[in-house]
């Protein structure tokens, strides 16, 4: 039976251009996983959107002397262009600025509060005396108390992944003017994470097959004991607090409301699809599965805080898996647009075939460890694996078939070597599918490329370009077997390289069309001449 599968993808702050680390960290893996599940017949919705309330937006707006909405509109439009160029297939890509998101957030806030997991409390918050205003967490920067990273933020350290409160930083300072931050008492609403600690620990203990760095970090974090966290801040930009008893000048903070976007985006998708109740199939059906694709810096919010919020709310499905990737490194540093480590995504999209870029990233996905990437390595993979191995295979078999089309004999029968190659394709479909379902995407791509190499070895052994001169029937069988195998590869490459894979598949006439499996190729049918799929970089 088809499964209902929710693919939830990290919400990028609409505050700056994205880079390869963002795409390889969350968006490409999610698209590969979702495409495969659609191909095998599962009901899939893939949702995300631009986070418009993150404090990086207001920081940039302050730097540029403009209103936050100008920053949001600029980068949301840029993100939409990324998805189109990279062929990222969303079911709903929205923003946290919609009325729908506001209503879902406020409803969730009230329900969690009614259930006794939100309460008012006093807290110490960073204050900028020169600006005479409280500082949101990301306006505060200092030294991490755990790993001594010097550029830790007031909410999290990007180096060790620990979540923080600004007062925990060593030598905290305001990002506005660099002056030391002061701390004053203020009143806010808190999520009572401490009351959810045991429930969350019990749930985490049921999780099998999670990536070690995700489950080990989450369990150790919960074992230390969760602390209640403020979910409102002294802000002008954000979602209004419903039934606000705190007074003016406070908003729901981004770390609480952004993750609610997965639910609000699902409800928005259902309405846009003309089936307003369809979101329930993915959130209330106990057999539905939900996968959260994020980078490792987002593990605390998706494997701990968001599940805690869902437990506090009640009735909604908790994550099936949080297959968070680790960092893509450039010259030993985490890729970062804000710190100038690595080029922006637009720089690459101006130079690269999108499928080549998708392949090069997918082949080094940092699923278990941080992965170093260089342009030299990306170019090598393009030239040696896409151009020389896969692209050249398609080109030479198509050329042989087209050039000798009038001499082909459809009365051929397969020999053992041919049957073995087709059997290899069947096995490759099985193992590739199993790997993708376990979100082992890098290995699954390597598995398909290994089969490509076996087709090249088959052709080197059978030599149809020589056999055609002496035995047209045998050469016809070899070419038909090679075309069948190439078509199988195009199908298996589709989640990774959808555009070029479709070009190959559409050029081959078939008796049937399997969305994930071997197709029977029409004997004696012409092939469309598709030319070269990829270009070689100097």
Coordinates of C-alpha atoms in Angstrom, one line a residue:
X1 CA 0.0 0.0 0.0
X2 CA 1.3 3.5 -0.7
X3 CA 2.5 5.4 2.3
X4 CA 1.8 9.0 3.2
X5 CA 5.2 10.7 3.5
X6 CA 5.8 14.2 4.7
X7 CA 9.2 15.6 3.6
X8 CA 9.9 18.7 5.7
X9 CA 12.9 20.8 4.8
X10 CA 14.7 23.5 6.8
X11 CA 13.4 27.0 6.3
X12 CA 16.2 29.3 5.0
X13 CA 16.4 32.8 6.5
X14 CA 15.5 35.3 3.8
X15 CA 18.6 37.3 4.7
X16 CA 21.2 36.5 2.2
X17 CA 22.3 34.3 -0.8
X18 CA 22.6 30.6 -0.3
X19 CA 25.7 28.5 -0.9
X20 CA 26.6 24.9 -1.7
X21 CA 26.5 24.0 2.0
X22 CA 22.9 24.9 2.2
X23 CA 21.9 22.9 -0.9
X24 CA 24.0 19.8 -0.1
X25 CA 22.9 20.1 3.6
X26 CA 19.2 20.0 3.2
X27 CA 17.5 20.9 -0.1
X28 CA 19.1 18.5 -2.6
X29 CA 18.8 15.4 -0.2
X30 CA 15.2 16.2 0.4
X31 CA 14.4 16.5 -3.3
X32 CA 16.2 13.2 -4.1
X33 CA 14.3 11.4 -1.3
X34 CA 10.9 12.9 -2.3
X35 CA 11.3 12.2 -6.0
X36 CA 12.2 8.5 -5.3
X37 CA 9.2 8.1 -3.1
X38 CA 6.9 9.6 -5.7
X39 CA 8.3 7.3 -8.3
X40 CA 7.6 4.2 -6.3
X41 CA 4.0 5.3 -5.8
X42 CA 4.0 6.9 -2.3
X43 CA 1.9 10.0 -1.5
X44 CA 4.4 12.7 -0.8
X45 CA 4.3 16.3 0.1
X46 CA 7.5 18.3 0.3
X47 CA 7.2 21.6 2.2
X48 CA 9.3 24.5 3.3
X49 CA 9.5 28.2 2.8
X50 CA 11.4 31.3 3.5
X51 CA 11.8 32.2 7.1
X52 CA 11.0 35.9 7.2
X53 CA 11.2 36.6 11.0
X54 CA 14.7 35.4 11.7
X55 CA 16.8 38.1 13.4
X56 CA 19.5 37.8 10.6
X57 CA 16.9 39.6 8.5
X58 CA 16.6 42.5 10.9
X59 CA 20.4 42.6 11.4
X60 CA 20.9 43.0 7.6
X61 CA 18.0 45.5 7.4
X62 CA 19.7 47.6 10.1
X63 CA 23.0 47.4 8.3
X64 CA 21.5 48.5 5.0
X65 CA 19.2 51.1 6.6
X66 CA 16.0 49.6 5.1
X67 CA 12.9 47.9 6.4
X68 CA 13.0 44.1 7.0
X69 CA 10.3 43.5 4.3
X70 CA 12.7 44.8 1.6
X71 CA 15.3 42.2 2.6
X72 CA 12.6 39.5 2.7
X73 CA 11.2 40.3 -0.7
X74 CA 14.7 40.4 -2.3
X75 CA 15.9 37.0 -1.0
X76 CA 12.6 35.1 -1.2
X77 CA 12.6 35.9 -5.0
X78 CA 16.2 34.8 -5.2
X79 CA 15.4 31.5 -3.4
X80 CA 12.5 30.8 -5.9
X81 CA 15.0 31.2 -8.8
X82 CA 17.3 28.6 -7.2
X83 CA 14.5 26.0 -6.9
X84 CA 13.5 26.6 -10.6
X85 CA 17.1 26.3 -11.9
X86 CA 18.0 23.3 -9.8
X87 CA 14.7 21.6 -10.5
X88 CA 13.8 21.3 -6.8
X89 CA 10.2 19.9 -6.9
X90 CA 8.2 21.5 -4.0
X91 CA 4.6 20.7 -3.2
X92 CA 4.5 23.9 -1.3
X93 CA 7.2 26.5 -0.8
X94 CA 5.8 29.4 1.1
X95 CA 6.9 32.0 3.8
X96 CA 6.3 32.5 7.5
X97 CA 4.6 35.8 6.5
X98 CA 1.3 34.4 5.5
X99 CA -2.0 34.8 7.4
X100 CA -2.2 31.0 7.5
X101 CA 1.1 30.6 9.2
X102 CA 0.2 33.3 11.7
X103 CA -3.1 31.6 12.5
X104 CA -1.5 28.1 12.9
X105 CA 1.3 29.5 15.1
X106 CA -1.1 31.3 17.4
X107 CA -3.5 28.3 17.6
X108 CA -0.5 26.1 18.5
X109 CA 0.7 28.6 21.1
X110 CA -2.8 28.7 22.8
X111 CA -3.2 24.9 22.8
X112 CA 0.2 24.3 24.3
X113 CA -0.5 27.0 26.9
X114 CA -3.9 25.5 27.6
X115 CA -2.2 22.1 28.1
X116 CA 0.0 23.6 30.8
X117 CA 3.3 23.7 28.9
X118 CA 3.6 27.5 28.4
X119 CA 3.8 29.9 31.4
X120 CA 5.0 33.5 32.1
X121 CA 8.3 33.9 33.8
X122 CA 11.1 36.5 34.4
X123 CA 14.3 36.2 32.5
X124 CA 17.6 38.0 32.0
X125 CA 17.9 39.4 28.5
X126 CA 20.8 41.1 26.7
X127 CA 20.3 44.9 26.5
X128 CA 22.1 47.5 24.4
X129 CA 22.3 50.7 26.5
X130 CA 23.4 52.9 23.6
X131 CA 20.4 51.8 21.4
X132 CA 18.2 51.6 24.6
X133 CA 16.6 48.3 23.6
X134 CA 16.7 44.6 24.3
X135 CA 18.8 42.5 22.0
X136 CA 17.4 39.4 20.3
X137 CA 19.6 36.4 20.7
X138 CA 21.2 36.7 17.3
X139 CA 22.1 40.3 18.0
X140 CA 24.5 39.0 20.7
X141 CA 27.8 37.3 19.9
X142 CA 30.6 36.0 22.1
X143 CA 32.8 33.1 23.1
X144 CA 31.1 29.7 23.5
X145 CA 31.4 28.4 27.1
X146 CA 31.7 24.8 25.9
X147 CA 34.1 24.8 23.0
X148 CA 35.5 28.4 23.2
X149 CA 34.4 29.2 19.6
X150 CA 34.8 33.0 19.4
X151 CA 31.8 33.7 17.1
X152 CA 29.0 31.8 19.0
X153 CA 25.6 33.4 18.7
X154 CA 23.2 34.2 21.6
X155 CA 21.0 31.2 20.7
X156 CA 23.5 28.6 19.5
X157 CA 27.2 27.8 18.8
X158 CA 27.7 26.8 15.2
X159 CA 31.0 25.0 16.1
X160 CA 29.8 22.5 18.7
X161 CA 26.0 22.7 18.1
X162 CA 25.0 23.5 21.7
X163 CA 22.0 25.7 22.2
X164 CA 22.6 28.8 24.4
X165 CA 21.1 31.7 26.1
X166 CA 23.0 35.0 25.6
X167 CA 24.0 35.3 29.3
X168 CA 25.9 32.0 28.9
X169 CA 28.4 33.6 26.4
X170 CA 31.8 34.7 27.5
X171 CA 32.3 38.4 26.8
X172 CA 29.0 38.9 25.0
X173 CA 28.7 41.9 22.8
X174 CA 26.1 43.6 20.7
X175 CA 26.4 42.9 17.0
X176 CA 24.9 46.4 16.3
X177 CA 27.9 48.3 17.6
X178 CA 30.3 45.8 19.1
X179 CA 29.8 47.2 22.6
X180 CA 29.6 44.9 25.6
X181 CA 26.0 43.6 26.2
X182 CA 24.3 44.3 29.5
X183 CA 21.6 42.1 31.0
X184 CA 18.3 43.2 32.4
X185 CA 15.3 41.4 33.7
X186 CA 12.2 41.2 31.5
X187 CA 9.1 39.0 31.4
X188 CA 8.3 36.5 28.7
X189 CA 6.4 33.3 27.9
X190 CA 8.4 30.1 28.4
X191 CA 8.0 26.6 26.9
X192 CA 8.3 24.2 29.9
X193 CA 10.8 21.8 28.3
X194 CA 11.7 20.5 31.7
X195 CA 8.2 19.1 32.1
X196 CA 8.6 17.3 28.7
X197 CA 12.0 15.9 29.4
X198 CA 11.0 12.3 30.3
X199 CA 8.4 12.0 27.5
X200 CA 11.0 13.2 25.0
X201 CA 13.6 10.7 26.4
X202 CA 11.2 7.8 26.1
X203 CA 10.4 8.8 22.5
X204 CA 14.1 9.1 21.5
X205 CA 14.7 5.6 23.0
X206 CA 12.3 4.2 20.4
X207 CA 14.2 5.6 17.4
X208 CA 16.1 3.1 15.4
X209 CA 18.2 3.7 12.3
X210 CA 18.9 7.4 13.0
X211 CA 22.3 8.7 12.0
X212 CA 24.6 8.3 15.0
X213 CA 25.5 12.0 15.3
X214 CA 21.8 12.9 15.4
X215 CA 20.6 10.3 18.0
X216 CA 23.7 10.5 20.2
X217 CA 23.6 14.3 20.4
X218 CA 19.8 14.3 21.1
X219 CA 20.0 11.7 23.8
X220 CA 22.9 13.3 25.6
X221 CA 21.2 16.7 25.4
X222 CA 18.0 15.3 26.9
X223 CA 20.0 13.3 29.5
X224 CA 21.5 16.5 30.8
X225 CA 18.0 17.8 31.5
X226 CA 16.1 20.3 29.4
X227 CA 15.8 23.8 30.6
X228 CA 12.6 25.9 30.1
X229 CA 13.2 28.4 27.2
X230 CA 11.6 31.8 26.5
X231 CA 9.5 31.7 23.3
X232 CA 8.9 35.4 23.1
X233 CA 11.2 38.4 22.7
X234 CA 11.3 42.1 22.9
X235 CA 10.9 42.7 19.1
X236 CA 9.0 44.8 16.6
X237 CA 9.2 42.2 13.7
X238 CA 7.4 38.9 14.2
X239 CA 4.1 37.2 15.0
X240 CA 1.8 38.8 17.6
X241 CA 1.3 36.9 20.8
X242 CA -2.4 35.8 21.2
X243 CA -4.1 36.8 24.5
X244 CA -0.9 38.7 25.3
X245 CA -0.5 39.4 29.0
X246 CA 3.0 40.7 28.7
X247 CA 2.3 44.1 27.2
X248 CA 3.4 45.8 24.0
X249 CA 6.7 45.4 22.2
X250 CA 6.9 41.6 22.4
X251 CA 6.5 39.0 19.7
X252 CA 6.6 35.2 19.4
X253 CA 10.3 34.4 18.8
X254 CA 11.5 32.8 15.6
X255 CA 12.8 29.5 17.0
X256 CA 9.3 28.7 18.3
X257 CA 7.3 29.7 15.3
X258 CA 9.6 28.7 12.4
X259 CA 9.3 25.0 13.0
X260 CA 5.5 25.3 13.1
X261 CA 5.9 26.2 9.4
X262 CA 6.0 22.5 8.5
X263 CA 2.4 22.2 9.8
X264 CA 1.2 25.5 8.4
X265 CA 2.8 24.8 5.0
X266 CA 1.0 21.4 5.0
X267 CA -2.4 23.1 5.7
X268 CA -1.7 25.7 3.1
X269 CA -0.9 23.0 0.5
X270 CA -4.2 21.2 1.3
X271 CA -6.2 24.4 0.8
X272 CA -4.3 25.3 -2.4
X273 CA -5.0 21.8 -3.6
X274 CA -8.7 22.1 -3.1
X275 CA -8.7 19.4 -0.4
X276 CA -8.6 21.4 2.9
X277 CA -8.5 18.3 5.1
X278 CA -5.8 16.4 3.2
X279 CA -3.1 17.6 5.6
X280 CA -4.5 15.3 8.2
X281 CA -3.3 12.3 6.1
X282 CA 0.3 13.3 6.9
X283 CA -0.1 14.6 10.4
X284 CA -2.8 12.5 12.1
X285 CA -2.5 9.1 10.3
X286 CA -0.4 6.9 12.6
X287 CA 1.0 5.1 9.6
X288 CA 2.2 8.2 7.9
X289 CA 6.0 9.0 8.0
X290 CA 7.7 12.3 8.3
X291 CA 11.3 13.1 7.5
X292 CA 13.1 16.4 8.5
X293 CA 16.0 17.4 6.2
X294 CA 18.2 19.9 8.0
X295 CA 21.9 20.7 8.7
X296 CA 23.5 19.5 11.9
X297 CA 23.3 23.0 13.4
X298 CA 19.5 22.5 13.3
X299 CA 19.5 19.1 15.1
X300 CA 18.5 20.6 18.5
X301 CA 15.4 22.3 17.1
X302 CA 14.2 19.4 15.0
X303 CA 15.1 16.3 17.1
X304 CA 14.5 17.9 20.5
X305 CA 12.5 21.1 20.6
X306 CA 10.0 20.5 17.8
X307 CA 9.2 17.0 19.0
X308 CA 8.7 18.5 22.5
X309 CA 6.3 21.1 21.1
X310 CA 4.4 18.3 19.3
X311 CA 4.2 16.3 22.5
X312 CA 3.0 19.4 24.4
X313 CA 0.3 20.0 21.7
X314 CA -0.8 16.4 21.4
X315 CA -2.3 14.3 18.6
X316 CA 0.2 15.2 15.8
X317 CA 2.8 12.8 14.4
X318 CA 6.3 13.1 15.7
X319 CA 9.3 12.8 13.3
X320 CA 10.0 9.4 11.8
X321 CA 13.6 10.5 11.1
X322 CA 15.8 13.6 11.2
X323 CA 18.5 12.7 8.7
X324 CA 20.5 15.8 9.3
X325 CA 23.6 16.2 7.2
X326 CA 26.9 17.4 8.7
X327 CA 28.8 20.4 7.2
X328 CA 30.2 20.9 3.7
X329 CA 33.7 22.3 4.3
X330 CA 35.7 24.6 1.9
X331 CA 39.4 24.7 2.7
X332 CA 38.6 23.3 6.2
X333 CA 35.9 25.8 7.1
X334 CA 32.2 25.4 7.1
X335 CA 30.7 27.0 4.0
X336 CA 29.1 30.3 5.0
X337 CA 27.8 33.1 2.8
X338 CA 27.8 35.6 5.6
X339 CA 31.5 34.9 6.5
X340 CA 32.6 34.7 2.8
X341 CA 33.6 31.0 2.9
X342 CA 32.7 29.7 -0.6
X343 CA 30.9 31.3 -3.5
X344 CA 27.2 31.9 -3.6
X345 CA 24.9 29.4 -5.3
X346 CA 24.2 31.9 -8.1
X347 CA 27.9 31.9 -9.0
X348 CA 27.7 28.2 -9.6
X349 CA 24.4 28.2 -11.4
X350 CA 25.8 30.7 -13.9
X351 CA 28.6 28.2 -14.8
X352 CA 27.2 24.7 -14.2
X353 CA 24.6 22.5 -15.8
X354 CA 22.2 22.1 -12.9
X355 CA 22.2 18.3 -13.1
X356 CA 26.0 18.4 -13.1
X357 CA 25.9 20.5 -9.9
X358 CA 23.3 18.2 -8.4
X359 CA 25.4 15.1 -9.1
X360 CA 28.7 16.6 -7.8
X361 CA 27.0 17.6 -4.6
X362 CA 25.1 14.3 -4.2
X363 CA 28.3 12.4 -4.6
X364 CA 29.9 14.0 -1.5
X365 CA 26.9 14.5 0.8
X366 CA 28.1 14.9 4.4
X367 CA 25.8 12.2 5.7
X368 CA 28.0 10.9 8.5
X369 CA 31.0 13.3 8.7
X370 CA 31.9 16.8 7.6
X371 CA 32.9 16.6 3.9
X372 CA 35.5 18.8 2.2
X373 CA 34.6 20.0 -1.3
X374 CA 36.7 21.9 -3.8
X375 CA 36.0 23.1 -7.3
X376 CA 38.8 20.8 -8.5
X377 CA 37.0 17.8 -7.1
X378 CA 33.6 18.9 -8.5
X379 CA 35.2 19.4 -11.9
X380 CA 36.9 15.9 -11.7
X381 CA 33.5 14.2 -10.9
X382 CA 31.9 16.1 -13.8
X383 CA 34.6 15.3 -16.3
X384 CA 35.4 11.7 -15.2
X385 CA 32.0 10.4 -14.0
X386 CA 29.4 12.3 -15.9
X387 CA 31.1 13.2 -19.1
X388 CA 33.5 10.2 -19.6
X389 CA 31.5 7.4 -17.9
X390 CA 27.8 8.1 -18.1
X391 CA 27.5 10.7 -20.9
X392 CA 30.0 9.0 -23.2
X393 CA 28.2 5.6 -22.6
X394 CA 24.9 7.1 -23.7
X395 CA 26.5 8.9 -26.7
X396 CA 28.4 6.0 -28.1
X397 CA 25.6 3.4 -27.7
X398 CA 23.0 5.9 -29.2
X399 CA 25.4 6.6 -32.1
X400 CA 26.1 2.9 -32.8
X401 CA 22.3 2.2 -32.7
X402 CA 21.4 5.2 -34.9
X403 CA 24.2 4.8 -37.4
X404 CA 23.5 1.0 -37.9
X405 CA 19.7 1.2 -37.6
X406 CA 19.0 -0.1 -41.1
X407 CA 21.1 -3.2 -40.4
X408 CA 19.5 -4.2 -37.1
X409 CA 17.9 -7.6 -36.9
X410 CA 15.0 -7.9 -34.3
X411 CA 15.1 -11.7 -34.3
X412 CA 18.0 -11.8 -31.9
X413 CA 18.0 -13.7 -28.6
X414 CA 19.9 -12.7 -25.5
X415 CA 23.0 -14.7 -24.5
X416 CA 24.1 -15.3 -20.9
X417 CA 26.3 -12.1 -20.8
X418 CA 23.3 -10.1 -21.8
X419 CA 21.0 -11.7 -19.3
X420 CA 23.5 -11.1 -16.5
X421 CA 23.7 -7.4 -17.4
X422 CA 19.9 -7.0 -17.2
X423 CA 19.9 -9.0 -14.0
X424 CA 22.4 -6.6 -12.6
X425 CA 20.0 -3.7 -13.4
X426 CA 17.3 -5.5 -11.4
X427 CA 19.6 -5.9 -8.4
X428 CA 20.7 -2.3 -8.8
X429 CA 17.1 -1.1 -8.6
X430 CA 16.5 -3.1 -5.4
X431 CA 19.7 -2.0 -3.6
X432 CA 19.5 1.6 -4.7
X433 CA 15.9 1.9 -3.5
X434 CA 16.7 0.3 -0.2
X435 CA 19.6 2.8 0.3
X436 CA 17.4 5.8 -0.6
X437 CA 14.7 4.6 1.8
X438 CA 17.3 4.6 4.6
X439 CA 18.4 8.1 3.4
X440 CA 21.9 6.7 2.4
X441 CA 21.8 8.9 -0.7
X442 CA 25.5 9.1 -1.4
X443 CA 25.9 5.3 -1.4
X444 CA 22.8 4.9 -3.6
X445 CA 24.3 7.2 -6.2
X446 CA 27.6 5.4 -6.1
X447 CA 25.6 2.1 -6.6
X448 CA 24.0 3.4 -9.8
X449 CA 27.4 4.7 -11.1
X450 CA 28.9 1.3 -10.4
X451 CA 26.2 -0.2 -12.7
X452 CA 27.1 2.4 -15.4
X453 CA 30.7 1.1 -15.2
X454 CA 29.5 -2.5 -15.6
X455 CA 27.7 -1.5 -18.8
X456 CA 30.9 0.1 -20.1
X457 CA 32.8 -3.1 -19.2
X458 CA 30.1 -5.2 -21.0
X459 CA 30.5 -3.1 -24.2
X460 CA 34.3 -3.4 -24.0
X461 CA 33.9 -7.2 -23.9
X462 CA 31.1 -7.6 -26.5
X463 CA 32.4 -4.9 -28.9
X464 CA 29.2 -4.4 -31.0
X465 CA 31.0 -1.9 -33.3
X466 CA 33.1 -4.9 -34.5
X467 CA 30.4 -7.6 -34.3
X468 CA 28.0 -5.5 -36.5
X469 CA 30.3 -6.1 -39.5
X470 CA 30.1 -9.9 -39.2
X471 CA 26.9 -10.8 -37.2
X472 CA 24.1 -8.2 -37.4
X473 CA 21.7 -10.4 -35.3
X474 CA 24.2 -10.7 -32.4
X475 CA 25.2 -7.0 -32.6
X476 CA 21.5 -6.1 -32.5
X477 CA 21.1 -8.1 -29.3
X478 CA 24.1 -6.4 -27.7
X479 CA 22.8 -2.9 -28.6
X480 CA 19.3 -3.7 -27.4
X481 CA 20.6 -5.0 -24.1
X482 CA 22.8 -1.9 -23.8
X483 CA 19.8 0.4 -24.5
X484 CA 17.7 -1.4 -22.0
X485 CA 20.4 -1.0 -19.4
X486 CA 20.9 2.7 -20.2
X487 CA 17.2 3.3 -19.8
X488 CA 17.3 1.6 -16.4
X489 CA 20.2 3.9 -15.4
X490 CA 18.2 6.9 -16.6
X491 CA 15.3 5.8 -14.3
X492 CA 17.6 5.3 -11.3
X493 CA 19.4 8.6 -11.9
X494 CA 16.1 10.5 -12.1
X495 CA 15.9 11.5 -8.4
X496 CA 19.5 12.8 -8.6
X497 CA 19.5 14.3 -12.2
X498 CA 15.9 14.7 -13.3
X499 CA 16.4 16.9 -16.4
X500 CA 19.1 14.9 -18.3
X501 CA 17.6 11.6 -17.1
X502 CA 14.3 12.6 -18.7
X503 CA 16.1 13.5 -22.0
X504 CA 17.6 10.0 -22.1
X505 CA 14.4 8.2 -21.1
X506 CA 12.2 10.2 -23.6
X507 CA 14.6 9.3 -26.5
X508 CA 13.9 5.5 -26.0
X509 CA 10.7 3.9 -27.2
X510 CA 9.2 1.4 -24.8
X511 CA 6.6 -1.3 -24.7
X512 CA 5.8 -0.4 -21.1
X513 CA 6.8 2.3 -18.6
X514 CA 7.8 1.3 -15.1
X515 CA 8.4 4.3 -12.8
X516 CA 11.0 2.3 -10.9
X517 CA 12.1 -0.9 -12.7
X518 CA 13.2 -2.4 -16.0
X519 CA 11.3 -1.3 -19.1
X520 CA 10.8 -3.5 -22.1
X521 CA 12.4 -1.6 -25.0
X522 CA 10.6 -1.7 -28.4
X523 CA 12.6 -3.8 -30.9
X524 CA 13.4 -2.1 -34.1
X525 CA 12.2 1.3 -32.9
X526 CA 14.3 4.4 -33.7
X527 CA 16.1 6.4 -31.0
X528 CA 16.0 10.2 -30.8
X529 CA 19.5 11.7 -31.3
X530 CA 20.1 13.7 -28.1
X531 CA 23.7 14.7 -28.5
X532 CA 26.0 15.3 -25.5
X533 CA 24.3 15.4 -22.1
X534 CA 27.1 17.2 -20.3
X535 CA 30.0 19.5 -21.1
X536 CA 33.6 19.0 -20.0
X537 CA 35.3 21.7 -17.9
X538 CA 38.9 22.7 -18.7

